[in-house]
Coordinates of C-alpha atoms in Angstrom, one line a residue:
M263 CA 176.5 155.5 -107.1
R264 CA 174.4 154.4 -110.1
Y265 CA 175.9 152.0 -112.5
N266 CA 175.5 149.1 -115.0
G267 CA 177.4 146.4 -113.8
S268 CA 178.0 144.6 -117.0
R269 CA 179.9 147.8 -118.0
S270 CA 182.2 147.9 -114.7
L271 CA 184.2 150.7 -116.7
G272 CA 181.3 152.7 -118.2
W273 CA 181.0 155.5 -115.6
D274 CA 179.9 159.5 -116.5
V275 CA 181.0 161.4 -113.5
D276 CA 178.2 164.0 -112.6
L277 CA 179.5 166.5 -109.7
G278 CA 176.3 167.2 -107.7
T279 CA 175.2 170.7 -107.1
S280 CA 174.4 170.2 -103.7
C281 CA 177.8 169.5 -102.6
I282 CA 179.9 171.8 -105.0
R283 CA 178.0 175.3 -104.2
G284 CA 175.7 175.7 -107.3
I285 CA 178.5 175.0 -109.8
R286 CA 177.5 171.9 -112.0
V287 CA 180.1 169.9 -114.1
N288 CA 178.5 167.4 -116.3
A289 CA 181.4 165.5 -118.4
R290 CA 179.3 164.4 -121.3
R291 CA 182.3 163.9 -123.3
H292 CA 184.0 161.0 -125.8
S293 CA 184.5 157.8 -123.7
R294 CA 188.2 158.6 -123.7
L295 CA 187.8 161.9 -121.8
H296 CA 185.4 160.1 -118.9
L297 CA 188.3 157.3 -118.6
I298 CA 190.9 160.4 -118.2
V299 CA 188.5 162.0 -115.4
F300 CA 188.5 158.6 -113.8
V301 CA 191.6 158.2 -113.7
L302 CA 192.6 161.8 -112.7
L303 CA 190.0 161.5 -109.5
A304 CA 191.6 158.2 -109.0
T305 CA 195.2 159.6 -108.7
A306 CA 194.1 162.7 -106.2
S307 CA 192.5 160.5 -104.1
A308 CA 195.8 158.7 -103.7
V309 CA 198.0 161.6 -103.5
L310 CA 195.2 163.0 -100.6
L311 CA 195.7 159.7 -98.7
L312 CA 199.3 159.9 -98.8
L313 CA 199.4 163.3 -97.4
N314 CA 197.1 162.2 -94.7
N315 CA 199.2 159.2 -93.9
Q316 CA 201.9 161.4 -93.5
N317 CA 200.6 164.3 -91.5
S318 CA 199.2 161.4 -89.4
R319 CA 202.4 160.2 -88.5
A320 CA 203.9 163.8 -88.0
A321 CA 201.2 165.0 -85.5
K322 CA 198.0 163.6 -83.8
P323 CA 194.9 165.6 -85.2
A324 CA 192.7 167.2 -82.3
A325 CA 189.7 165.7 -84.3
V326 CA 189.2 163.7 -87.4
H327 CA 186.6 165.1 -90.1
T328 CA 185.9 163.0 -93.1
A329 CA 184.1 164.6 -96.3
Y330 CA 182.2 162.8 -98.8
L331 CA 182.4 163.9 -102.4
P332 CA 179.3 162.1 -104.4
I333 CA 179.9 160.4 -107.3
V334 CA 176.6 160.4 -109.7
A335 CA 177.4 157.5 -112.2
R336 CA 175.1 157.2 -115.5
S337 CA 175.5 154.0 -117.6
L338 CA 177.2 154.9 -120.8
Q339 CA 175.7 152.4 -123.2
G340 CA 177.4 154.2 -126.1
S341 CA 178.5 157.4 -126.8
D342 CA 176.4 157.5 -129.6
T343 CA 173.2 155.7 -127.5
D344 CA 169.6 157.7 -128.3
L345 CA 166.2 156.1 -126.6
F346 CA 163.1 157.2 -128.1
I347 CA 159.5 156.7 -128.3
D348 CA 157.6 155.4 -131.1
H349 CA 154.4 156.1 -130.4
V350 CA 151.8 155.5 -127.5
E351 CA 148.6 153.5 -127.1
V352 CA 145.6 154.4 -124.7
V353 CA 143.5 151.0 -125.0
Q354 CA 140.4 149.7 -123.3
G355 CA 140.2 146.6 -125.1
I356 CA 141.3 147.0 -129.1
Q357 CA 142.8 150.2 -130.4
S358 CA 144.9 151.4 -133.3
P359 CA 148.3 152.8 -133.1
D360 CA 147.2 156.6 -133.8
N361 CA 144.5 156.0 -131.5
T362 CA 141.4 156.2 -133.6
V363 CA 138.9 154.1 -131.2
N364 CA 137.0 156.2 -128.8
L365 CA 137.5 155.8 -125.3
V366 CA 134.9 155.5 -122.0
A367 CA 135.2 157.0 -119.1
D368 CA 135.6 155.2 -116.1
R369 CA 136.5 152.0 -117.8
T370 CA 140.0 150.1 -116.9
T371 CA 142.3 151.7 -119.2
M372 CA 145.9 151.0 -119.9
V373 CA 148.6 153.1 -121.3
R374 CA 151.0 151.5 -123.8
V375 CA 154.5 153.1 -124.1
F376 CA 156.6 151.6 -127.0
V377 CA 159.8 152.3 -126.9
S378 CA 162.8 152.0 -129.0
S379 CA 166.9 152.4 -129.4
N380 CA 169.3 153.2 -132.4
L381 CA 171.4 150.5 -130.9
T382 CA 171.4 146.8 -132.0
T383 CA 172.2 145.5 -128.4
N384 CA 169.9 145.7 -126.0
I385 CA 169.6 148.8 -123.4
N386 CA 169.1 147.5 -119.5
N387 CA 167.3 149.3 -117.0
V388 CA 165.3 152.0 -118.8
T389 CA 162.4 153.5 -116.8
V390 CA 159.4 155.5 -118.3
R391 CA 157.2 157.7 -116.2
L392 CA 153.6 158.9 -116.7
T393 CA 151.7 162.3 -115.9
A394 CA 148.3 163.3 -116.9
S395 CA 146.0 166.1 -117.0
L396 CA 142.2 166.3 -117.3
D397 CA 140.7 169.4 -119.3
G398 CA 144.1 171.1 -118.9
V399 CA 144.3 170.4 -115.2
P400 CA 147.3 168.9 -114.1
L401 CA 146.4 165.0 -112.1
V402 CA 147.9 164.4 -108.8
G403 CA 151.1 162.1 -109.0
S404 CA 152.8 160.2 -111.5
I405 CA 153.5 156.6 -112.6
T406 CA 157.2 155.2 -112.8
S407 CA 157.6 152.0 -114.3
A408 CA 159.9 149.2 -113.0
P409 CA 163.1 148.6 -115.3
Q410 CA 163.0 147.1 -118.4
T411 CA 165.4 146.2 -121.1
V412 CA 165.1 148.2 -124.6
G413 CA 165.9 146.7 -128.1
A414 CA 166.2 148.0 -131.2
S415 CA 162.3 147.7 -132.3
T416 CA 158.6 146.6 -130.4
E417 CA 156.2 144.1 -130.9
R418 CA 152.6 145.2 -130.3
L419 CA 151.5 141.2 -129.8
Q420 CA 154.1 141.5 -127.2
L421 CA 152.8 143.2 -123.8
R422 CA 156.4 142.5 -122.4
G423 CA 157.8 144.2 -125.4
T424 CA 155.9 147.6 -123.9
F425 CA 156.1 149.5 -120.8
N426 CA 152.2 148.9 -119.8
F427 CA 150.5 151.3 -117.3
V428 CA 146.8 150.3 -115.9
L429 CA 145.6 153.9 -115.1
P430 CA 144.2 155.2 -111.5
S431 CA 140.4 155.3 -111.5
N432 CA 141.2 159.2 -110.5
W433 CA 142.5 159.8 -113.9
L434 CA 139.5 158.0 -115.8
A435 CA 136.5 161.0 -115.6
A436 CA 135.2 162.3 -118.3
G437 CA 137.1 164.8 -120.2
E438 CA 139.9 165.3 -122.5
L439 CA 142.9 163.2 -120.9
E440 CA 146.1 164.2 -121.6
V441 CA 149.0 161.6 -120.9
T442 CA 152.7 162.5 -121.1
A443 CA 155.2 159.7 -121.3
T444 CA 158.9 160.0 -120.5
V445 CA 161.8 157.6 -121.2
D446 CA 164.5 157.7 -118.5
P447 CA 163.0 160.4 -116.8
D448 CA 165.7 160.4 -114.1
D449 CA 168.8 161.3 -116.7
V450 CA 170.3 157.8 -115.7
I451 CA 170.9 156.5 -119.6
Y452 CA 173.8 158.8 -121.5
E453 CA 172.5 159.5 -124.7
Q454 CA 173.3 162.0 -127.6
I455 CA 169.7 163.0 -128.2
E456 CA 167.4 163.9 -125.1
G457 CA 164.7 165.7 -127.1
N458 CA 163.0 162.7 -128.2
N459 CA 162.4 161.1 -124.8
T460 CA 158.8 162.8 -124.5
V461 CA 155.9 162.0 -125.8
V462 CA 152.4 163.7 -125.2
T463 CA 149.1 161.8 -126.3
A464 CA 145.9 163.4 -125.9
A465 CA 142.2 161.2 -125.7
E466 CA 138.9 162.0 -124.9
L467 CA 137.1 160.0 -122.3
L468 CA 133.4 160.2 -123.1
D469 CA 130.7 159.5 -120.4
V470 CA 128.8 156.2 -121.7
P471 CA 126.2 155.2 -119.3
A472 CA 126.6 151.6 -117.6
L473 CA 124.6 148.7 -119.6
D474 CA 121.2 148.1 -117.8
L475 CA 120.8 144.5 -118.2
K476 CA 117.7 142.4 -116.6
I477 CA 118.4 138.9 -116.8
V478 CA 115.7 136.5 -117.1
P479 CA 116.5 133.4 -115.7
I480 CA 114.2 130.1 -117.1
R481 CA 113.2 127.1 -115.7
Y482 CA 112.9 124.8 -118.9
Y483 CA 110.9 121.8 -119.9
D484 CA 111.9 120.2 -123.0
T485 CA 109.2 118.5 -124.6
Y486 CA 111.6 116.3 -126.8
K487 CA 113.1 114.7 -123.6
G488 CA 110.0 115.2 -121.1
L489 CA 112.5 117.0 -118.6
W490 CA 112.3 120.2 -116.4
Y491 CA 115.9 122.0 -116.6
N492 CA 117.0 124.3 -113.7
A493 CA 116.8 128.3 -114.3
P494 CA 120.8 129.8 -114.4
G495 CA 122.1 132.7 -112.6
D496 CA 124.3 135.5 -113.8
D497 CA 127.4 134.0 -115.5
I498 CA 127.8 136.3 -118.2
S499 CA 128.0 140.3 -116.8
D500 CA 131.3 140.3 -116.3
Y501 CA 132.2 139.2 -119.4
I502 CA 130.2 141.2 -121.2
K503 CA 131.6 144.3 -119.1
R504 CA 135.2 143.3 -120.5
I505 CA 134.4 143.2 -123.7
F506 CA 131.8 146.0 -124.4
P507 CA 132.9 149.8 -124.4
I508 CA 130.9 150.4 -121.3
S509 CA 131.8 151.6 -117.6
N510 CA 129.8 148.8 -115.9
V511 CA 127.0 146.4 -116.1
Q512 CA 124.0 147.0 -113.5
V513 CA 122.4 143.3 -113.5
T514 CA 119.1 143.0 -112.2
L515 CA 118.2 139.1 -111.9
A516 CA 114.1 138.8 -113.1
P517 CA 112.4 136.1 -111.1
A518 CA 112.1 132.8 -112.9
Q519 CA 110.1 132.0 -115.8
D520 CA 108.7 129.0 -117.1
F521 CA 109.4 128.2 -120.6
V522 CA 108.3 124.6 -122.4
G523 CA 109.5 124.1 -126.0
E524 CA 111.6 122.2 -127.9
L525 CA 114.7 124.8 -128.9
S526 CA 116.7 121.4 -130.1
H527 CA 114.8 119.4 -132.4
P528 CA 115.7 117.4 -135.4
D529 CA 112.8 118.7 -137.2
F530 CA 114.2 122.8 -137.9
N531 CA 111.0 124.6 -137.9
T532 CA 109.9 123.0 -134.7
S533 CA 113.0 123.9 -133.1
Y534 CA 112.8 127.7 -135.0
N535 CA 109.1 128.3 -133.8
S536 CA 110.1 127.4 -130.2
W537 CA 113.0 129.7 -130.5
L538 CA 110.6 132.7 -131.6
R539 CA 108.3 132.0 -128.5
F540 CA 110.9 132.1 -126.4
L541 CA 112.2 135.6 -127.9
E542 CA 108.7 136.6 -127.7
M543 CA 108.2 136.0 -124.2
I544 CA 111.2 138.1 -123.1
D545 CA 109.9 140.8 -125.4
S546 CA 106.4 140.8 -123.8
L547 CA 108.1 141.1 -120.2
R548 CA 109.9 144.4 -121.2
V549 CA 106.4 145.9 -122.6
L550 CA 104.3 144.3 -119.3
E551 CA 106.9 145.9 -117.1
N552 CA 107.1 149.6 -118.9
A553 CA 110.8 149.1 -119.0
P554 CA 113.0 151.9 -119.6
E555 CA 114.2 152.1 -123.0
G556 CA 117.8 151.5 -122.5
R557 CA 117.3 148.6 -120.8
V558 CA 118.4 145.0 -122.4
Y559 CA 115.9 141.9 -121.4
Y560 CA 117.9 138.9 -122.1
G561 CA 116.1 135.4 -121.5
Y562 CA 118.8 132.7 -120.2
A563 CA 118.2 129.3 -120.2
P564 CA 119.7 126.1 -119.0
T565 CA 121.2 123.1 -121.2
Q566 CA 121.5 120.9 -118.5
N567 CA 121.1 119.9 -114.9
T568 CA 124.4 117.6 -114.6
M569 CA 126.9 117.3 -117.1
Y570 CA 125.4 113.8 -118.2
D571 CA 121.8 115.4 -118.3
R572 CA 121.7 117.6 -121.6
W573 CA 119.1 118.3 -124.2
Y574 CA 121.2 120.8 -126.2
L575 CA 123.8 118.8 -128.6
G576 CA 123.9 121.9 -131.1
G577 CA 122.0 124.2 -133.4
I578 CA 120.5 127.5 -132.6
A579 CA 122.1 129.1 -129.3
G580 CA 120.8 132.8 -129.3
L581 CA 118.4 134.9 -131.0
G582 CA 118.5 138.8 -130.6
Y583 CA 116.6 141.6 -132.4
V584 CA 118.5 144.1 -134.3
G585 CA 118.1 147.6 -132.8
W586 CA 115.5 146.2 -130.0
R587 CA 117.0 145.3 -126.6
D588 CA 115.5 142.2 -126.4
S589 CA 117.3 138.7 -126.7
V590 CA 117.6 135.4 -125.6
G591 CA 120.4 132.6 -125.4
L592 CA 121.3 129.3 -123.5
Q593 CA 124.0 128.7 -120.8
L594 CA 126.4 126.2 -122.3
H595 CA 128.8 124.2 -120.0
P596 CA 132.1 125.5 -120.3
N597 CA 133.3 121.9 -119.9
V598 CA 131.6 120.9 -122.7
W599 CA 131.6 124.1 -125.1
G600 CA 134.8 125.9 -123.4
A601 CA 135.3 129.0 -121.3
N602 CA 133.1 132.3 -122.0
V603 CA 130.8 130.8 -124.8
S604 CA 127.7 131.7 -122.9
A605 CA 128.8 135.1 -122.3
L606 CA 129.7 135.6 -125.9
V607 CA 126.4 134.1 -127.1
A608 CA 124.8 136.6 -124.6
A609 CA 127.2 139.5 -125.9
H610 CA 126.6 138.5 -129.7
E611 CA 122.6 138.9 -129.4
I612 CA 122.8 142.0 -127.1
G613 CA 125.3 143.1 -129.4
H614 CA 122.2 142.9 -132.2
N615 CA 120.0 144.6 -129.7
L616 CA 122.9 147.5 -129.8
G617 CA 122.2 147.6 -133.7
L618 CA 124.9 145.3 -135.1
R619 CA 124.4 142.5 -137.6
H620 CA 126.9 139.8 -138.5
A621 CA 130.3 140.2 -139.5
P622 CA 130.8 138.4 -142.6
G623 CA 132.3 134.9 -143.3
C624 CA 131.4 131.6 -141.8
G625 CA 128.2 131.1 -143.0
A626 CA 126.7 134.2 -141.4
T627 CA 123.6 136.2 -143.1
S628 CA 122.2 139.1 -142.5
V629 CA 125.8 140.7 -142.8
D630 CA 126.4 144.6 -142.3
P631 CA 126.9 146.3 -145.4
Y632 CA 129.1 148.7 -143.9
W633 CA 131.5 146.2 -142.7
P634 CA 135.0 148.2 -143.3
T635 CA 137.0 144.5 -144.9
P636 CA 134.4 142.9 -147.0
N637 CA 134.9 139.0 -146.6
D638 CA 137.1 139.5 -143.9
G639 CA 135.4 139.3 -140.1
R640 CA 138.7 139.7 -138.6
I641 CA 139.5 142.1 -135.6
G642 CA 141.9 143.7 -137.7
E643 CA 143.8 145.6 -134.5
V644 CA 145.6 144.4 -131.6
G645 CA 143.1 143.8 -128.8
I646 CA 144.0 143.2 -124.9
D647 CA 141.6 141.6 -122.6
L648 CA 142.5 143.8 -119.7
E649 CA 140.8 141.5 -116.8
I650 CA 143.6 138.8 -117.9
M651 CA 146.3 140.7 -119.9
E652 CA 145.9 138.5 -122.5
V653 CA 146.6 140.1 -126.0
K654 CA 144.3 138.9 -129.0
D655 CA 145.8 138.8 -132.5
P656 CA 144.4 140.9 -135.2
L657 CA 144.7 138.1 -137.6
E658 CA 144.0 135.0 -135.6
N659 CA 140.7 136.9 -134.0
Y660 CA 137.4 137.1 -135.5
D661 CA 134.6 140.1 -134.5
L662 CA 132.0 139.7 -131.8
M663 CA 129.5 139.5 -134.2
S664 CA 131.3 136.4 -136.6
Y665 CA 130.6 133.0 -136.6
C666 CA 134.5 132.3 -136.9
G667 CA 136.5 131.8 -133.7
P668 CA 138.3 132.6 -131.5
R669 CA 136.3 136.2 -130.9
W670 CA 137.5 139.3 -129.7
I671 CA 135.6 142.6 -130.8
S672 CA 137.1 144.8 -134.0
P673 CA 137.2 149.0 -133.6
Y674 CA 134.3 149.3 -135.8
S675 CA 131.6 147.4 -133.6
Y676 CA 133.2 148.8 -130.2
S677 CA 132.8 152.2 -131.5
K678 CA 129.2 151.6 -133.0
L679 CA 128.3 149.9 -129.4
L680 CA 129.9 152.7 -128.0
D681 CA 127.5 155.4 -129.8
S682 CA 124.5 153.0 -129.2
Q683 CA 125.4 152.9 -125.8
A684 CA 125.9 156.8 -125.2
S685 CA 122.5 157.6 -127.2
I686 CA 120.8 156.5 -124.3
A687 CA 121.9 158.9 -122.2
S688 CA 120.2 161.5 -124.1
V689 CA 117.0 159.5 -124.0
G690 CA 115.0 162.2 -121.6
A691 CA 111.6 161.7 -119.8
D692 CA 110.3 164.4 -121.5
I693 CA 110.0 162.6 -124.7
Q694 CA 108.4 159.6 -123.2
A695 CA 104.7 159.1 -124.4
A696 CA 102.2 159.3 -121.5
P697 CA 100.7 155.6 -120.9
V698 CA 97.0 155.3 -122.3
E699 CA 94.4 152.4 -122.6
S700 CA 95.8 150.2 -125.4
L701 CA 96.2 146.9 -126.9
F702 CA 99.1 145.0 -126.5
V703 CA 99.5 143.3 -129.7
R704 CA 102.3 140.4 -131.1
A705 CA 102.8 138.5 -134.0
A706 CA 105.4 136.1 -136.0
I707 CA 105.7 137.2 -139.7
D708 CA 106.6 134.7 -142.5
M709 CA 108.1 136.9 -145.3
Q710 CA 108.2 134.3 -147.9
A711 CA 104.6 133.6 -147.3
D712 CA 103.4 137.0 -146.6
T713 CA 101.6 135.4 -143.3
A714 CA 101.4 136.6 -139.8
T715 CA 100.6 134.5 -136.6
L716 CA 99.1 136.3 -134.1
S717 CA 99.9 135.6 -130.3
P718 CA 97.3 136.6 -127.5
V719 CA 95.9 140.2 -127.3
Y720 CA 96.2 141.9 -123.8
H721 CA 94.4 144.8 -122.8
I722 CA 97.0 147.1 -121.3
E723 CA 97.9 150.8 -120.0
A724 CA 101.0 151.6 -121.5
A725 CA 102.8 154.1 -123.8
P726 CA 102.4 153.6 -127.4
L727 CA 104.9 151.4 -129.0
G728 CA 106.1 150.2 -132.4
I729 CA 104.1 152.4 -134.6
D730 CA 106.0 153.9 -137.6
P731 CA 104.0 156.0 -140.4
R732 CA 106.4 155.0 -143.2
S733 CA 105.8 151.0 -142.8
D734 CA 103.8 149.3 -145.3
Y735 CA 102.6 146.6 -142.8
W736 CA 99.6 148.0 -140.6
I737 CA 97.2 146.3 -137.9
A738 CA 93.4 146.9 -138.1
L739 CA 91.1 146.8 -134.7
V740 CA 87.5 145.8 -135.8
D741 CA 84.2 145.9 -134.2
A742 CA 81.7 143.0 -133.9
D743 CA 80.1 144.7 -137.2
G744 CA 83.0 144.2 -139.4
I745 CA 83.5 147.9 -139.1
E746 CA 87.1 149.3 -138.6
L747 CA 87.5 151.1 -135.6
S748 CA 91.3 152.2 -136.0
R749 CA 93.9 151.7 -138.7
T750 CA 98.0 151.9 -137.4
P751 CA 100.9 151.5 -139.0
V752 CA 103.8 149.4 -137.4
V753 CA 107.2 148.2 -137.4
V754 CA 108.1 145.1 -138.2
R755 CA 111.0 143.8 -136.1
E756 CA 114.0 141.6 -137.5
A757 CA 115.7 138.9 -135.0
S758 CA 118.9 137.3 -136.4
A759 CA 121.1 134.3 -135.9
V760 CA 123.3 131.3 -137.5
S761 CA 121.9 131.6 -141.0
L762 CA 118.3 132.7 -140.5
S763 CA 116.7 136.2 -139.8
A764 CA 112.8 136.1 -138.1
F765 CA 110.4 138.8 -138.2
S766 CA 107.7 140.0 -136.0
I767 CA 105.8 142.6 -135.1
V768 CA 105.6 143.9 -131.1
V769 CA 103.1 146.8 -130.7
V770 CA 101.1 148.9 -128.2
I771 CA 98.2 150.5 -130.1
P772 CA 95.8 153.0 -128.4
A773 CA 92.5 151.4 -127.6
P774 CA 89.4 152.6 -129.4
E775 CA 86.4 153.4 -126.9
A776 CA 84.1 150.7 -129.0
A777 CA 84.8 146.7 -128.0
V778 CA 87.0 145.2 -130.4
A779 CA 85.8 141.9 -131.7
S780 CA 89.1 141.0 -134.0
V781 CA 92.2 142.3 -134.5
V782 CA 93.5 142.4 -137.9
I783 CA 97.2 142.6 -140.0
G784 CA 98.1 143.6 -143.4
H785 CA 100.6 144.3 -145.6
G786 CA 100.1 146.7 -148.1
E787 CA 96.5 145.9 -149.8
Q788 CA 96.5 142.4 -148.4
V789 CA 95.1 141.0 -145.0
I790 CA 97.8 138.4 -143.9
G791 CA 96.4 137.6 -140.3
Q792 CA 93.9 137.9 -137.7
R793 CA 93.0 136.8 -134.2
V794 CA 89.1 137.0 -133.2
L795 CA 88.5 138.1 -129.3
T796 CA 86.1 136.8 -126.9
Q797 CA 83.0 139.1 -126.4
I798 CA 82.5 139.7 -122.8
D799 CA 79.7 141.7 -120.8
A800 CA 81.1 142.1 -117.8
Q801 CA 84.1 142.7 -115.3
P802 CA 85.5 139.8 -113.2
V803 CA 84.0 139.9 -109.4
S804 CA 86.1 139.6 -106.4
N805 CA 85.5 136.4 -105.6
D806 CA 87.2 135.0 -108.9
V807 CA 91.0 135.6 -107.4
R808 CA 92.6 135.0 -104.2
L809 CA 95.7 135.3 -102.5
S810 CA 96.1 131.8 -100.3
G811 CA 99.4 132.0 -98.4
S812 CA 102.0 132.0 -101.6
L813 CA 99.4 130.6 -104.1
L814 CA 97.6 133.2 -106.2
H815 CA 94.2 131.8 -107.3
W816 CA 92.1 133.0 -110.3
Q817 CA 89.2 132.0 -113.1
N818 CA 90.9 132.1 -116.8
N819 CA 87.6 131.5 -118.6
G820 CA 89.8 129.1 -120.8
L821 CA 91.8 132.5 -121.8
P822 CA 96.1 132.9 -121.8
A823 CA 96.7 135.0 -118.7
T824 CA 99.5 137.2 -117.6
V825 CA 100.6 138.0 -114.2
R826 CA 102.4 140.9 -112.4
Y827 CA 102.6 142.7 -109.5
T828 CA 103.3 146.8 -108.6
A829 CA 104.3 148.2 -105.5
D830 CA 104.0 152.0 -106.6
G831 CA 100.6 151.8 -108.1
G832 CA 101.1 150.4 -111.8
A833 CA 104.5 152.8 -112.3
T834 CA 106.5 149.9 -112.6
W835 CA 105.8 146.1 -112.9
E836 CA 107.4 142.7 -111.9
V837 CA 105.7 140.3 -114.6
L838 CA 105.8 136.8 -113.1
A839 CA 104.1 135.1 -116.0
V840 CA 103.1 135.3 -119.3
D841 CA 100.7 133.5 -121.6
T842 CA 99.9 131.1 -118.7
L843 CA 96.8 129.0 -119.0
K844 CA 97.2 127.9 -115.2
T845 CA 94.5 129.0 -112.8
S846 CA 97.1 129.4 -110.0
L847 CA 100.8 130.2 -109.5
M848 CA 103.3 130.3 -106.2
V849 CA 104.7 133.3 -105.6
D850 CA 107.9 134.6 -103.3
L851 CA 106.0 137.2 -101.4
T852 CA 109.4 137.8 -99.5
S853 CA 111.2 139.0 -102.8
L854 CA 108.2 141.5 -103.9
T855 CA 108.1 145.2 -102.2
P856 CA 105.5 144.7 -99.7
G857 CA 102.5 146.9 -100.1
G858 CA 101.7 146.3 -103.5
Y859 CA 99.0 144.3 -105.3
F860 CA 98.8 141.7 -107.8
E861 CA 97.0 141.8 -111.3
I862 CA 95.6 139.0 -113.5
T863 CA 95.0 140.2 -117.1
L864 CA 93.3 137.9 -119.4
A865 CA 93.9 137.8 -122.9
D866 CA 91.7 137.8 -126.3
S867 CA 88.8 139.8 -124.4
S868 CA 86.9 142.4 -126.4
L869 CA 86.9 144.9 -123.4
P870 CA 89.6 144.8 -120.3
L871 CA 89.6 141.6 -118.2
I872 CA 91.6 142.2 -115.0
Y873 CA 91.5 141.0 -111.5
Q874 CA 93.4 142.7 -109.0
V875 CA 94.2 141.1 -105.3
H876 CA 96.4 143.1 -102.9
A877 CA 99.4 141.3 -101.7
G878 CA 98.2 141.6 -98.0
A879 CA 95.1 139.9 -98.7
R880 CA 95.1 136.0 -97.5

């Protein structure tokens, strides 16, 4: 017997078919009729009881047989009660009422079912059931909600006002997901209309690869304070997974790198130049490691050793290329700057890497010209952090790429990030150019002064990178007699932070057969920068490099060096130092795959100047 205890006379008698040989009597009539039926049944029961008592006194039966007539009671919330489903939203982080935001396969997904009634009073003990199919094939099982109270309307900003289902993982494979939601699936509530109790919602789950993230921890020496700060670990990837349209984050922690600079300095130009060098170092790691195109490199620098030993008091907190997957940022202590601030900085900069520009407002420059609501960087739709089941108000939360706060992610950014990450899956190895003898050239570009400052130049074996025939910036390789050996049009990259944009060139250019005496950068008809290389006549000898225990030694001839290790003959590399002026390096042999060799490449030489030593040598 099922009933609504608050309405003791509000029962609807439903004589089950299992007890009356296939005859089903379903008394859906006016409430007065239900009361009459109830009284008749009660009267009949009393008469039977009286006759039974008389027969008991007349003769003792041979046996007593008791038969129970089940009464299935349904709540009569009112003769004109009508429950109906307003709509259904399939949410992974942000969604519109008509489900226009794309979805990702194998990502945590919640279905919100919005149920209302035509009454001004609440209806209790209402349930909703979900079933689903994928590409037309029914999925095994169903999900039924706990009983809830339904009112005349629902509120998107209140999770407790809707029926919420976190879908099982076996429902989330790539394909066309069709979810069927039914309110009052067991027909417990008396309604005058049943046809609006079921809604079918379709959503395509797209196959988007996991984000390939390589975090480069930084041991930072702040020259302004004169102190070293310890390299951080990974405390950002979990939050990035919560906010990005991805199925997962595959994290690799690189060996810690040393960086010396003044990332926060009273003189802005000093700080700005340190940030450019920091980003250039991370970009160099990508090139020197022959990294796959889809991998994001993120340099992660500490800001304190203890709560009271801090070098960072404000200013730039991150910098990232727009459309190139290299960026840098700071680890900001949550007790000082707030929870998840470090991860938000990382997500913002990686958002640049995946093609996003700034949302408007709060002093941001380099604003996305296609932003859907000019001068308003708010998310515009209800967001949900499914990790902690927290609703994000569309009028109080700003987009990830905004400098206002608090921040979540808008449908616009969510969709652009999804498209960018999905495109990585279509990049095949067959379109990757083969490695060739090349020069690795980097330069910072001052757009206002139209000048270029070149960093150390390396001879490496790598695939060409950063070449664009449409560009009016170019690099010329010149021999000792001033003869131009080659001229290559190159891409200028833009990195974006708060109220500034930084521009640089990072390219790999095939090397000519002749020795290169200088590298020249030009813009249009003008030469805007040059770096002269050291002329060498012979390659280094084996005695110039050795590995003593965990200490690697080499001769540097006064030139910067890059140190890297390979265990597969140079197909992939682990970079241990970039642009170092040292002549030795402590290496953690236990963290390296055995059987490989170290390579020390000296910069700014007219011909390749490279040392190699096997990891097993002592």
